[in-house]
């Protein structure tokens, strides 16, 4: 158990809908990262937050947004969902903003029908 | 463009034999390199990292990796493979702009 929690574990929704994925980092970790893992795209870095501020942005679509709250938990919002958004979404956390190792949560499996 | 390449989709090795999982990278500036392992239906687990210093990095579960700047490689190695090492292995690099780039993964199969 990495100490990173993600909810929900599974999510099934229809095209055009909006969902919110939640992540709680390990106790004491200030950085949160979001990744998308799919069979055709592999593991894609979406975005990083450090202590509430956006630190880096990767291949995140404009339909997606994220934020990190004062208690350091983070949410990833996915809107206008398409079939291609079906994937495993991972959250990870690390101690700080430097290149520390990341601890990954168990993931949220999103299925868009 | 910054990238990570894992040229082998799958590596098969007999239990007890040494294993190598290859990774090459392209990044501007000093590379920060990582190896992670993913077991079925689980999140990724950190194995080891290279930030600076000694080119040979030792990590969890007996794994080590060698940073080679001239060949821009960071191959993962273990002297004696275990069946329980069978999993999906990812090499990753952090760029100077804080973006993390992961390789496509190499499936390691250790045969008893």
Short mmCIF file of N, CA and C in Angstrom, two decimals, chain A residues 2 4 26 29-33 35 48 91-104, chain B residues 32-36 44-51 57-60 92 94 100 102:
data_model
loop_
_atom_site.label_atom_id
_atom_site.label_comp_id
_atom_site.label_asym_id
_atom_site.label_seq_id
_atom_site.Cartn_x
_atom_site.Cartn_y
_atom_site.Cartn_z
N UNK A 2 0.70 2.10 -1.04
CA UNK A 2 1.56 3.26 -1.20
C UNK A 2 1.19 4.40 -0.26
N UNK A 4 -1.31 6.38 -1.02
CA UNK A 4 -2.07 7.27 -1.89
C UNK A 4 -3.43 6.62 -2.15
N UNK A 26 -0.07 10.84 -0.01
CA UNK A 26 0.52 10.34 1.23
C UNK A 26 0.63 11.49 2.22
N UNK A 29 3.15 14.58 1.81
CA UNK A 29 3.56 14.87 0.44
C UNK A 29 2.89 16.14 -0.06
N UNK A 30 3.66 16.98 -0.73
CA UNK A 30 3.13 18.26 -1.21
C UNK A 30 2.79 18.23 -2.70
N UNK A 31 3.39 17.30 -3.43
CA UNK A 31 3.16 17.24 -4.87
C UNK A 31 2.18 16.14 -5.23
N UNK A 32 1.32 16.46 -6.17
CA UNK A 32 0.38 15.47 -6.71
C UNK A 32 0.51 15.48 -8.23
N UNK A 33 0.50 14.30 -8.80
CA UNK A 33 0.61 14.14 -10.24
C UNK A 33 -0.59 13.34 -10.73
N UNK A 35 -1.87 10.95 -14.10
CA UNK A 35 -1.47 10.22 -15.30
C UNK A 35 -2.68 9.49 -15.90
N UNK A 48 0.90 18.27 -12.88
CA UNK A 48 1.46 18.20 -11.53
C UNK A 48 1.09 19.46 -10.76
N UNK A 91 -3.15 8.67 -9.87
CA UNK A 91 -2.64 9.80 -9.13
C UNK A 91 -1.37 9.32 -8.43
N UNK A 92 -0.39 10.20 -8.32
CA UNK A 92 0.82 9.89 -7.58
C UNK A 92 1.17 11.10 -6.72
N UNK A 93 1.96 10.86 -5.69
CA UNK A 93 2.40 11.97 -4.86
C UNK A 93 3.88 11.82 -4.55
N UNK A 94 4.50 12.93 -4.23
CA UNK A 94 5.89 12.92 -3.80
C UNK A 94 6.08 13.99 -2.74
N UNK A 95 7.22 13.89 -2.09
CA UNK A 95 7.48 14.77 -0.95
C UNK A 95 7.43 16.24 -1.36
N UNK A 96 8.16 16.55 -2.46
CA UNK A 96 8.23 17.96 -2.83
C UNK A 96 8.23 18.14 -4.32
N UNK A 97 8.70 19.28 -4.75
CA UNK A 97 8.67 19.57 -6.18
C UNK A 97 9.90 19.10 -6.91
N UNK A 98 10.94 18.71 -6.17
CA UNK A 98 12.17 18.22 -6.81
C UNK A 98 11.91 16.84 -7.40
N UNK A 99 12.87 16.28 -8.15
CA UNK A 99 12.65 14.97 -8.76
C UNK A 99 12.71 13.82 -7.76
N UNK A 100 11.83 13.85 -6.79
CA UNK A 100 11.74 12.74 -5.86
C UNK A 100 10.93 11.61 -6.50
N UNK A 101 11.09 10.43 -5.92
CA UNK A 101 10.28 9.31 -6.40
C UNK A 101 8.81 9.58 -6.12
N UNK A 102 7.97 9.04 -6.99
CA UNK A 102 6.54 9.21 -6.86
C UNK A 102 5.92 7.93 -6.32
N UNK A 103 4.88 8.10 -5.54
CA UNK A 103 4.13 6.97 -4.99
C UNK A 103 2.76 6.99 -5.64
N UNK A 104 2.44 5.90 -6.31
CA UNK A 104 1.22 5.84 -7.11
C UNK A 104 0.05 5.23 -6.33
N UNK B 32 16.93 13.42 -15.11
CA UNK B 32 16.56 12.75 -13.87
C UNK B 32 15.82 11.49 -14.29
N UNK B 33 16.35 10.33 -13.97
CA UNK B 33 15.88 9.07 -14.52
C UNK B 33 15.32 8.16 -13.44
N UNK B 34 14.29 7.43 -13.79
CA UNK B 34 13.59 6.59 -12.83
C UNK B 34 13.23 5.25 -13.47
N UNK B 35 13.11 4.23 -12.63
CA UNK B 35 12.51 2.97 -13.01
C UNK B 35 11.37 2.66 -12.05
N UNK B 36 10.24 2.23 -12.65
CA UNK B 36 9.07 1.82 -11.89
C UNK B 36 8.64 0.44 -12.37
N UNK B 44 1.89 1.89 -10.14
CA UNK B 44 3.33 1.72 -10.31
C UNK B 44 4.04 1.83 -8.97
N UNK B 45 5.14 1.08 -8.86
CA UNK B 45 5.96 1.15 -7.65
C UNK B 45 7.36 1.61 -8.03
N UNK B 46 7.90 2.53 -7.25
CA UNK B 46 9.23 3.06 -7.49
C UNK B 46 10.28 2.00 -7.22
N UNK B 47 11.26 1.89 -8.14
CA UNK B 47 12.38 0.96 -7.95
C UNK B 47 13.68 1.70 -7.62
N UNK B 48 14.01 2.68 -8.46
CA UNK B 48 15.24 3.42 -8.24
C UNK B 48 15.26 4.67 -9.09
N UNK B 49 16.24 5.54 -8.79
CA UNK B 49 16.36 6.78 -9.54
C UNK B 49 17.82 7.19 -9.66
N UNK B 50 18.10 7.94 -10.71
CA UNK B 50 19.39 8.59 -10.87
C UNK B 50 19.15 10.08 -10.94
N UNK B 51 19.80 10.80 -10.03
CA UNK B 51 19.72 12.26 -10.06
C UNK B 51 21.10 12.83 -10.39
N UNK B 57 23.33 2.81 -9.78
CA UNK B 57 22.33 3.11 -8.76
C UNK B 57 21.71 1.81 -8.27
N UNK B 58 21.64 1.63 -6.99
CA UNK B 58 21.01 0.43 -6.43
C UNK B 58 19.62 0.80 -5.92
N UNK B 59 18.69 -0.15 -6.13
CA UNK B 59 17.32 0.13 -5.74
C UNK B 59 16.69 -1.01 -4.97
N UNK B 60 15.38 -1.04 -5.05
CA UNK B 60 14.60 -2.03 -4.30
C UNK B 60 14.70 -3.41 -4.95
N UNK B 92 11.44 6.17 -16.86
CA UNK B 92 10.88 7.51 -16.94
C UNK B 92 11.98 8.55 -16.79
N UNK B 94 12.50 12.89 -16.11
CA UNK B 94 11.90 14.20 -15.86
C UNK B 94 12.70 15.24 -16.61
N UNK B 100 7.14 14.75 -16.81
CA UNK B 100 7.60 13.39 -16.72
C UNK B 100 7.20 12.63 -17.98
N UNK B 102 7.27 8.86 -19.68
CA UNK B 102 7.44 7.44 -19.42
C UNK B 102 7.64 6.69 -20.74
#
